[in-house]
């Protein structure tokens, strides 16, 4: 693994887990000397499989440097010179804290990979919301320009109608019935432009009424031509549901449950608050509102309760 770091899909922790559980008897995978012994003991019915456990915690054992093309190079031929053979301190000096660095390179790479994945997913959703707001502002500007043009036309028509109001009424009174019907809309239009009780013209009321029909700032339509709408409170919830900064594992000594962190103890980050916890405290998998993909991610118990309460 040191000479071909990109050719193996699993990391050093995976090998240590297989080694430990080969003698721990917590799983029935390695119990018995042959397949007949395992069938006679009915291990498939009475015990759990180690491979199922490893599959459930796959993110803990994945090598962040793995590349598929490097694993298809054929037979790997390591250099067996004495200077290339190194002592496996992770196996034989696992519990000697002074031998290991404060921060593992592989663990740091795994954390950076998870954080980058979370931020990329969050950026996609934020870009989607920004596009929706831009489209909303553009449609609002276009509506206001149309209202202003209509108000200018109405004011011009009002001035012309005011000059010829008396003549129009006299002509209407002396005209035949069929002509009176054709002129009735014009009289109604002139009446709509007459002053109201408070001194304002009806055209001004019409303009202010159109302006009051602006799209509410509390409701923003989602992009992509969808009919769904999202409120400002929901947008703030989306922005607050993803941790932008994650705590560094360099100074992490213990979890909030008082569990001490060893060198090979996997430290988990809550994807919502960014704090560091042990595996028992980060046992919830939920989807965060701030992620565009809506995939399930690990969060701590307190953040899980907050997200579930706010989403109800």
PDB file of N, CA and C in Angstrom, residues 42-127:
ATOM      1  N   UNK A  42     -24.653 -23.768  12.220  1.00  0.00           N
ATOM      2  CA  UNK A  42     -25.701 -22.843  11.753  1.00  0.00           C
ATOM      3  C   UNK A  42     -25.312 -21.383  12.013  1.00  0.00           C
ATOM      4  N   UNK A  43     -24.099 -21.071  11.591  1.00  0.00           N
ATOM      5  CA  UNK A  43     -23.588 -19.721  11.838  1.00  0.00           C
ATOM      6  C   UNK A  43     -24.340 -18.666  11.043  1.00  0.00           C
ATOM      7  N   UNK A  44     -24.837 -19.012   9.860  1.00  0.00           N
ATOM      8  CA  UNK A  44     -25.579 -18.046   9.055  1.00  0.00           C
ATOM      9  C   UNK A  44     -26.899 -17.655   9.708  1.00  0.00           C
ATOM     10  N   UNK A  45     -27.428 -18.499  10.582  1.00  0.00           N
ATOM     11  CA  UNK A  45     -28.691 -18.211  11.260  1.00  0.00           C
ATOM     12  C   UNK A  45     -28.482 -17.598  12.649  1.00  0.00           C
ATOM     13  N   UNK A  46     -27.378 -17.924  13.287  1.00  0.00           N
ATOM     14  CA  UNK A  46     -27.190 -17.547  14.686  1.00  0.00           C
ATOM     15  C   UNK A  46     -26.192 -16.407  14.886  1.00  0.00           C
ATOM     16  N   UNK A  47     -25.460 -16.031  13.869  1.00  0.00           N
ATOM     17  CA  UNK A  47     -24.457 -14.967  14.003  1.00  0.00           C
ATOM     18  C   UNK A  47     -24.589 -13.980  12.849  1.00  0.00           C
ATOM     19  N   UNK A  48     -23.873 -12.895  12.984  1.00  0.00           N
ATOM     20  CA  UNK A  48     -23.837 -11.862  11.947  1.00  0.00           C
ATOM     21  C   UNK A  48     -22.558 -12.000  11.134  1.00  0.00           C
ATOM     22  N   UNK A  49     -22.604 -11.499   9.920  1.00  0.00           N
ATOM     23  CA  UNK A  49     -21.445 -11.563   9.028  1.00  0.00           C
ATOM     24  C   UNK A  49     -20.596 -10.310   9.171  1.00  0.00           C
ATOM     25  N   UNK A  50     -19.292 -10.500   9.162  1.00  0.00           N
ATOM     26  CA  UNK A  50     -18.380  -9.355   9.242  1.00  0.00           C
ATOM     27  C   UNK A  50     -18.483  -8.491   7.997  1.00  0.00           C
ATOM     28  N   UNK A  51     -18.723  -9.097   6.842  1.00  0.00           N
ATOM     29  CA  UNK A  51     -18.770  -8.342   5.599  1.00  0.00           C
ATOM     30  C   UNK A  51     -19.971  -7.397   5.566  1.00  0.00           C
ATOM     31  N   UNK A  52     -21.063  -7.786   6.183  1.00  0.00           N
ATOM     32  CA  UNK A  52     -22.194  -6.866   6.280  1.00  0.00           C
ATOM     33  C   UNK A  52     -21.880  -5.638   7.123  1.00  0.00           C
ATOM     34  N   UNK A  53     -21.139  -5.864   8.209  1.00  0.00           N
ATOM     35  CA  UNK A  53     -20.723  -4.744   9.052  1.00  0.00           C
ATOM     36  C   UNK A  53     -19.785  -3.807   8.291  1.00  0.00           C
ATOM     37  N   UNK A  54     -18.828  -4.370   7.569  1.00  0.00           N
ATOM     38  CA  UNK A  54     -17.894  -3.549   6.805  1.00  0.00           C
ATOM     39  C   UNK A  54     -18.604  -2.803   5.679  1.00  0.00           C
ATOM     40  N   UNK A  55     -19.593  -3.447   5.084  1.00  0.00           N
ATOM     41  CA  UNK A  55     -20.344  -2.778   4.016  1.00  0.00           C
ATOM     42  C   UNK A  55     -21.159  -1.613   4.563  1.00  0.00           C
ATOM     43  N   UNK A  56     -21.705  -1.757   5.759  1.00  0.00           N
ATOM     44  CA  UNK A  56     -22.485  -0.683   6.360  1.00  0.00           C
ATOM     45  C   UNK A  56     -21.615   0.518   6.706  1.00  0.00           C
ATOM     46  N   UNK A  57     -20.366   0.266   7.087  1.00  0.00           N
ATOM     47  CA  UNK A  57     -19.431   1.343   7.428  1.00  0.00           C
ATOM     48  C   UNK A  57     -18.381   1.501   6.331  1.00  0.00           C
ATOM     49  N   UNK A  58     -18.826   1.436   5.103  1.00  0.00           N
ATOM     50  CA  UNK A  58     -17.894   1.473   3.978  1.00  0.00           C
ATOM     51  C   UNK A  58     -17.116   2.783   3.916  1.00  0.00           C
ATOM     52  N   UNK A  59     -17.757   3.888   4.276  1.00  0.00           N
ATOM     53  CA  UNK A  59     -17.056   5.170   4.212  1.00  0.00           C
ATOM     54  C   UNK A  59     -15.854   5.252   5.115  1.00  0.00           C
ATOM     55  N   UNK A  60     -15.809   4.423   6.142  1.00  0.00           N
ATOM     56  CA  UNK A  60     -14.680   4.435   7.073  1.00  0.00           C
ATOM     57  C   UNK A  60     -13.472   3.699   6.527  1.00  0.00           C
ATOM     58  N   UNK A  61     -13.678   2.822   5.569  1.00  0.00           N
ATOM     59  CA  UNK A  61     -12.590   1.962   5.084  1.00  0.00           C
ATOM     60  C   UNK A  61     -12.193   2.243   3.638  1.00  0.00           C
ATOM     61  N   UNK A  62     -12.732   3.281   3.029  1.00  0.00           N
ATOM     62  CA  UNK A  62     -12.409   3.600   1.641  1.00  0.00           C
ATOM     63  C   UNK A  62     -11.103   4.381   1.572  1.00  0.00           C
ATOM     64  N   UNK A  63     -10.278   4.041   0.604  1.00  0.00           N
ATOM     65  CA  UNK A  63      -9.033   4.752   0.357  1.00  0.00           C
ATOM     66  C   UNK A  63      -9.317   5.984  -0.494  1.00  0.00           C
ATOM     67  N   UNK A  64      -9.086   7.196   0.014  1.00  0.00           N
ATOM     68  CA  UNK A  64      -9.404   8.399  -0.773  1.00  0.00           C
ATOM     69  C   UNK A  64      -8.519   8.582  -1.990  1.00  0.00           C
ATOM     70  N   UNK A  65      -7.377   7.891  -2.054  1.00  0.00           N
ATOM     71  CA  UNK A  65      -6.467   8.011  -3.199  1.00  0.00           C
ATOM     72  C   UNK A  65      -6.718   6.961  -4.270  1.00  0.00           C
ATOM     73  N   UNK A  66      -7.715   6.131  -4.081  1.00  0.00           N
ATOM     74  CA  UNK A  66      -7.947   5.017  -5.019  1.00  0.00           C
ATOM     75  C   UNK A  66      -8.384   5.536  -6.380  1.00  0.00           C
ATOM     76  N   UNK A  67      -7.793   4.941  -7.427  1.00  0.00           N
ATOM     77  CA  UNK A  67      -8.167   5.216  -8.808  1.00  0.00           C
ATOM     78  C   UNK A  67      -8.321   3.892  -9.535  1.00  0.00           C
ATOM     79  N   UNK A  68      -9.435   3.758 -10.240  1.00  0.00           N
ATOM     80  CA  UNK A  68      -9.743   2.490 -10.885  1.00  0.00           C
ATOM     81  C   UNK A  68      -8.714   2.122 -11.954  1.00  0.00           C
ATOM     82  N   UNK A  69      -8.231   3.115 -12.683  1.00  0.00           N
ATOM     83  CA  UNK A  69      -7.274   2.804 -13.749  1.00  0.00           C
ATOM     84  C   UNK A  69      -5.966   2.268 -13.186  1.00  0.00           C
ATOM     85  N   UNK A  70      -5.577   2.673 -11.987  1.00  0.00           N
ATOM     86  CA  UNK A  70      -4.344   2.160 -11.390  1.00  0.00           C
ATOM     87  C   UNK A  70      -4.494   0.720 -10.905  1.00  0.00           C
ATOM     88  N   UNK A  71      -5.719   0.324 -10.586  1.00  0.00           N
ATOM     89  CA  UNK A  71      -5.939  -1.045 -10.124  1.00  0.00           C
ATOM     90  C   UNK A  71      -6.039  -2.039 -11.264  1.00  0.00           C
ATOM     91  N   UNK A  72      -6.046  -1.581 -12.491  1.00  0.00           N
ATOM     92  CA  UNK A  72      -6.159  -2.459 -13.649  1.00  0.00           C
ATOM     93  C   UNK A  72      -4.859  -2.538 -14.434  1.00  0.00           C
ATOM     94  N   UNK A  73      -3.754  -2.311 -13.768  1.00  0.00           N
ATOM     95  CA  UNK A  73      -2.443  -2.365 -14.424  1.00  0.00           C
ATOM     96  C   UNK A  73      -1.897  -3.769 -14.537  1.00  0.00           C
ATOM     97  N   UNK A  74      -2.584  -4.731 -13.970  1.00  0.00           N
ATOM     98  CA  UNK A  74      -2.107  -6.112 -13.999  1.00  0.00           C
ATOM     99  C   UNK A  74      -1.522  -6.505 -12.657  1.00  0.00           C
ATOM    100  N   UNK A  75      -0.555  -7.359 -12.702  1.00  0.00           N
ATOM    101  CA  UNK A  75       0.084  -7.838 -11.474  1.00  0.00           C
ATOM    102  C   UNK A  75       0.981  -6.741 -10.902  1.00  0.00           C
ATOM    103  N   UNK A  76       0.780  -6.449  -9.633  1.00  0.00           N
ATOM    104  CA  UNK A  76       1.610  -5.445  -8.968  1.00  0.00           C
ATOM    105  C   UNK A  76       2.906  -6.097  -8.491  1.00  0.00           C
ATOM    106  N   UNK A  77       3.986  -5.533  -8.887  1.00  0.00           N
ATOM    107  CA  UNK A  77       5.295  -6.078  -8.527  1.00  0.00           C
ATOM    108  C   UNK A  77       6.023  -5.069  -7.627  1.00  0.00           C
ATOM    109  N   UNK A  78       5.888  -5.216  -6.318  1.00  0.00           N
ATOM    110  CA  UNK A  78       6.555  -4.267  -5.408  1.00  0.00           C
ATOM    111  C   UNK A  78       8.070  -4.465  -5.411  1.00  0.00           C
ATOM    112  N   UNK A  79       8.761  -3.410  -5.095  1.00  0.00           N
ATOM    113  CA  UNK A  79      10.218  -3.448  -4.992  1.00  0.00           C
ATOM    114  C   UNK A  79      10.565  -4.024  -3.625  1.00  0.00           C
ATOM    115  N   UNK A  80      11.307  -5.125  -3.635  1.00  0.00           N
ATOM    116  CA  UNK A  80      11.603  -5.852  -2.395  1.00  0.00           C
ATOM    117  C   UNK A  80      12.987  -5.555  -1.839  1.00  0.00           C
ATOM    118  N   UNK A  81      13.542  -4.429  -2.184  1.00  0.00           N
ATOM    119  CA  UNK A  81      14.831  -4.068  -1.614  1.00  0.00           C
ATOM    120  C   UNK A  81      14.693  -3.815  -0.106  1.00  0.00           C
ATOM    121  N   UNK A  82      15.730  -4.084   0.661  1.00  0.00           N
ATOM    122  CA  UNK A  82      15.624  -3.914   2.132  1.00  0.00           C
ATOM    123  C   UNK A  82      15.254  -2.507   2.559  1.00  0.00           C
ATOM    124  N   UNK A  83      15.704  -1.506   1.832  1.00  0.00           N
ATOM    125  CA  UNK A  83      15.391  -0.133   2.222  1.00  0.00           C
ATOM    126  C   UNK A  83      13.931   0.236   1.954  1.00  0.00           C
ATOM    127  N   UNK A  84      13.232  -0.588   1.151  1.00  0.00           N
ATOM    128  CA  UNK A  84      11.820  -0.332   0.870  1.00  0.00           C
ATOM    129  C   UNK A  84      10.886  -1.080   1.812  1.00  0.00           C
ATOM    130  N   UNK A  85      11.420  -1.952   2.642  1.00  0.00           N
ATOM    131  CA  UNK A  85      10.592  -2.693   3.596  1.00  0.00           C
ATOM    132  C   UNK A  85      10.541  -1.896   4.894  1.00  0.00           C
ATOM    133  N   UNK A  86       9.333  -1.540   5.309  1.00  0.00           N
ATOM    134  CA  UNK A  86       9.142  -0.698   6.483  1.00  0.00           C
ATOM    135  C   UNK A  86       8.367  -1.445   7.558  1.00  0.00           C
ATOM    136  N   UNK A  87       8.615  -1.037   8.763  1.00  0.00           N
ATOM    137  CA  UNK A  87       7.937  -1.633   9.917  1.00  0.00           C
ATOM    138  C   UNK A  87       6.480  -1.151   9.960  1.00  0.00           C
ATOM    139  N   UNK A  88       5.548  -2.088  10.142  1.00  0.00           N
ATOM    140  CA  UNK A  88       4.119  -1.750  10.168  1.00  0.00           C
ATOM    141  C   UNK A  88       3.766  -1.308  11.587  1.00  0.00           C
ATOM    142  N   UNK A  89       3.969  -0.036  11.827  1.00  0.00           N
ATOM    143  CA  UNK A  89       3.732   0.487  13.169  1.00  0.00           C
ATOM    144  C   UNK A  89       2.238   0.580  13.474  1.00  0.00           C
ATOM    145  N   UNK A  90       1.421   0.711  12.439  1.00  0.00           N
ATOM    146  CA  UNK A  90      -0.014   0.745  12.665  1.00  0.00           C
ATOM    147  C   UNK A  90      -0.563  -0.558  13.195  1.00  0.00           C
ATOM    148  N   UNK A  91       0.151  -1.642  12.951  1.00  0.00           N
ATOM    149  CA  UNK A  91      -0.292  -2.954  13.416  1.00  0.00           C
ATOM    150  C   UNK A  91       0.364  -3.324  14.745  1.00  0.00           C
ATOM    151  N   UNK A  92       1.648  -3.161  14.829  1.00  0.00           N
ATOM    152  CA  UNK A  92       2.384  -3.671  15.984  1.00  0.00           C
ATOM    153  C   UNK A  92       2.638  -2.616  17.060  1.00  0.00           C
ATOM    154  N   UNK A  93       2.421  -1.360  16.764  1.00  0.00           N
ATOM    155  CA  UNK A  93       2.547  -0.299  17.770  1.00  0.00           C
ATOM    156  C   UNK A  93       1.305   0.592  17.721  1.00  0.00           C
ATOM    157  N   UNK A  94       0.181  -0.083  17.639  1.00  0.00           N
ATOM    158  CA  UNK A  94      -1.062   0.649  17.460  1.00  0.00           C
ATOM    159  C   UNK A  94      -1.395   1.533  18.653  1.00  0.00           C
ATOM    160  N   UNK A  95      -1.123   1.056  19.849  1.00  0.00           N
ATOM    161  CA  UNK A  95      -1.534   1.758  21.052  1.00  0.00           C
ATOM    162  C   UNK A  95      -0.408   2.577  21.684  1.00  0.00           C
ATOM    163  N   UNK A  96       0.665   2.775  20.928  1.00  0.00           N
ATOM    164  CA  UNK A  96       1.753   3.629  21.382  1.00  0.00           C
ATOM    165  C   UNK A  96       1.554   5.016  20.774  1.00  0.00           C
ATOM    166  N   UNK A  97       0.954   5.906  21.567  1.00  0.00           N
ATOM    167  CA  UNK A  97       0.582   7.207  21.032  1.00  0.00           C
ATOM    168  C   UNK A  97       1.754   8.060  20.601  1.00  0.00           C
ATOM    169  N   UNK A  98       2.896   7.914  21.244  1.00  0.00           N
ATOM    170  CA  UNK A  98       4.029   8.773  20.923  1.00  0.00           C
ATOM    171  C   UNK A  98       4.669   8.421  19.587  1.00  0.00           C
ATOM    172  N   UNK A  99       4.353   7.262  19.025  1.00  0.00           N
ATOM    173  CA  UNK A  99       4.960   6.842  17.755  1.00  0.00           C
ATOM    174  C   UNK A  99       4.238   7.473  16.563  1.00  0.00           C
ATOM    175  N   UNK A 100       2.930   7.657  16.680  1.00  0.00           N
ATOM    176  CA  UNK A 100       2.119   8.094  15.549  1.00  0.00           C
ATOM    177  C   UNK A 100       2.019   9.611  15.504  1.00  0.00           C
ATOM    178  N   UNK A 101       1.814  10.165  14.316  1.00  0.00           N
ATOM    179  CA  UNK A 101       1.625  11.627  14.205  1.00  0.00           C
ATOM    180  C   UNK A 101       0.291  12.045  14.813  1.00  0.00           C
ATOM    181  N   UNK A 102       0.179  13.324  15.103  1.00  0.00           N
ATOM    182  CA  UNK A 102      -1.050  13.825  15.716  1.00  0.00           C
ATOM    183  C   UNK A 102      -2.242  13.722  14.768  1.00  0.00           C
ATOM    184  N   UNK A 103      -1.975  13.821  13.509  1.00  0.00           N
ATOM    185  CA  UNK A 103      -3.053  13.790  12.519  1.00  0.00           C
ATOM    186  C   UNK A 103      -2.642  12.882  11.368  1.00  0.00           C
ATOM    187  N   UNK A 104      -3.443  11.860  11.111  1.00  0.00           N
ATOM    188  CA  UNK A 104      -3.145  10.928  10.034  1.00  0.00           C
ATOM    189  C   UNK A 104      -3.418  11.581   8.681  1.00  0.00           C
ATOM    190  N   UNK A 105      -2.544  11.291   7.733  1.00  0.00           N
ATOM    191  CA  UNK A 105      -2.701  11.874   6.398  1.00  0.00           C
ATOM    192  C   UNK A 105      -3.942  11.308   5.720  1.00  0.00           C
ATOM    193  N   UNK A 106      -4.147   9.995   5.817  1.00  0.00           N
ATOM    194  CA  UNK A 106      -5.305   9.379   5.191  1.00  0.00           C
ATOM    195  C   UNK A 106      -6.614   9.863   5.812  1.00  0.00           C
ATOM    196  N   UNK A 107      -6.610  10.025   7.127  1.00  0.00           N
ATOM    197  CA  UNK A 107      -7.824  10.520   7.781  1.00  0.00           C
ATOM    198  C   UNK A 107      -8.113  11.950   7.351  1.00  0.00           C
ATOM    199  N   UNK A 108      -7.063  12.746   7.237  1.00  0.00           N
ATOM    200  CA  UNK A 108      -7.256  14.119   6.797  1.00  0.00           C
ATOM    201  C   UNK A 108      -7.791  14.168   5.369  1.00  0.00           C
ATOM    202  N   UNK A 109      -7.307  13.291   4.508  1.00  0.00           N
ATOM    203  CA  UNK A 109      -7.795  13.236   3.132  1.00  0.00           C
ATOM    204  C   UNK A 109      -9.264  12.824   3.078  1.00  0.00           C
ATOM    205  N   UNK A 110      -9.647  11.878   3.930  1.00  0.00           N
ATOM    206  CA  UNK A 110     -11.052  11.453   3.978  1.00  0.00           C
ATOM    207  C   UNK A 110     -11.954  12.594   4.430  1.00  0.00           C
ATOM    208  N   UNK A 111     -11.482  13.350   5.417  1.00  0.00           N
ATOM    209  CA  UNK A 111     -12.281  14.478   5.906  1.00  0.00           C
ATOM    210  C   UNK A 111     -12.413  15.560   4.832  1.00  0.00           C
ATOM    211  N   UNK A 112     -11.315  15.860   4.147  1.00  0.00           N
ATOM    212  CA  UNK A 112     -11.360  16.858   3.088  1.00  0.00           C
ATOM    213  C   UNK A 112     -12.260  16.417   1.941  1.00  0.00           C
ATOM    214  N   UNK A 113     -12.263  15.125   1.654  1.00  0.00           N
ATOM    215  CA  UNK A 113     -13.131  14.611   0.595  1.00  0.00           C
ATOM    216  C   UNK A 113     -14.599  14.753   0.975  1.00  0.00           C
ATOM    217  N   UNK A 114     -14.937  14.409   2.211  1.00  0.00           N
ATOM    218  CA  UNK A 114     -16.326  14.537   2.662  1.00  0.00           C
ATOM    219  C   UNK A 114     -16.761  16.002   2.713  1.00  0.00           C
ATOM    220  N   UNK A 115     -15.891  16.867   3.199  1.00  0.00           N
ATOM    221  CA  UNK A 115     -16.240  18.286   3.277  1.00  0.00           C
ATOM    222  C   UNK A 115     -16.415  18.891   1.887  1.00  0.00           C
ATOM    223  N   UNK A 116     -15.539  18.529   0.964  1.00  0.00           N
ATOM    224  CA  UNK A 116     -15.670  19.038  -0.409  1.00  0.00           C
ATOM    225  C   UNK A 116     -16.963  18.543  -1.056  1.00  0.00           C
ATOM    226  N   UNK A 117     -17.309  17.297  -0.799  1.00  0.00           N
ATOM    227  CA  UNK A 117     -18.552  16.764  -1.348  1.00  0.00           C
ATOM    228  C   UNK A 117     -19.762  17.495  -0.784  1.00  0.00           C
ATOM    229  N   UNK A 118     -19.735  17.793   0.526  1.00  0.00           N
ATOM    230  CA  UNK A 118     -20.850  18.514   1.143  1.00  0.00           C
ATOM    231  C   UNK A 118     -20.967  19.931   0.593  1.00  0.00           C
ATOM    232  N   UNK A 119     -19.846  20.626   0.453  1.00  0.00           N
ATOM    233  CA  UNK A 119     -19.884  22.008  -0.036  1.00  0.00           C
ATOM    234  C   UNK A 119     -20.293  22.066  -1.500  1.00  0.00           C
ATOM    235  N   UNK A 120     -19.847  21.123  -2.314  1.00  0.00           N
ATOM    236  CA  UNK A 120     -20.246  21.105  -3.717  1.00  0.00           C
ATOM    237  C   UNK A 120     -21.754  20.892  -3.855  1.00  0.00           C
ATOM    238  N   UNK A 121     -22.283  19.992  -3.046  1.00  0.00           N
ATOM    239  CA  UNK A 121     -23.720  19.764  -3.077  1.00  0.00           C
ATOM    240  C   UNK A 121     -24.485  20.997  -2.610  1.00  0.00           C
ATOM    241  N   UNK A 122     -23.953  21.694  -1.611  1.00  0.00           N
ATOM    242  CA  UNK A 122     -24.596  22.901  -1.106  1.00  0.00           C
ATOM    243  C   UNK A 122     -24.514  24.043  -2.121  1.00  0.00           C
ATOM    244  N   UNK A 123     -23.392  24.146  -2.820  1.00  0.00           N
ATOM    245  CA  UNK A 123     -23.220  25.207  -3.819  1.00  0.00           C
ATOM    246  C   UNK A 123     -24.212  25.030  -4.968  1.00  0.00           C
ATOM    247  N   UNK A 124     -24.492  23.796  -5.342  1.00  0.00           N
ATOM    248  CA  UNK A 124     -25.468  23.559  -6.408  1.00  0.00           C
ATOM    249  C   UNK A 124     -26.842  24.092  -6.025  1.00  0.00           C
ATOM    250  N   UNK A 125     -27.241  23.850  -4.790  1.00  0.00           N
ATOM    251  CA  UNK A 125     -28.548  24.342  -4.344  1.00  0.00           C
ATOM    252  C   UNK A 125     -28.562  25.861  -4.234  1.00  0.00           C
ATOM    253  N   UNK A 126     -27.474  26.457  -3.722  1.00  0.00           N
ATOM    254  CA  UNK A 126     -27.411  27.915  -3.606  1.00  0.00           C
ATOM    255  C   UNK A 126     -27.452  28.564  -4.985  1.00  0.00           C
ATOM    256  N   UNK A 127     -26.734  27.997  -5.948  1.00  0.00           N
ATOM    257  CA  UNK A 127     -26.770  28.531  -7.317  1.00  0.00           C
ATOM    258  C   UNK A 127     -28.176  28.440  -7.905  1.00  0.00           C
TER     259      UNK A 127
END
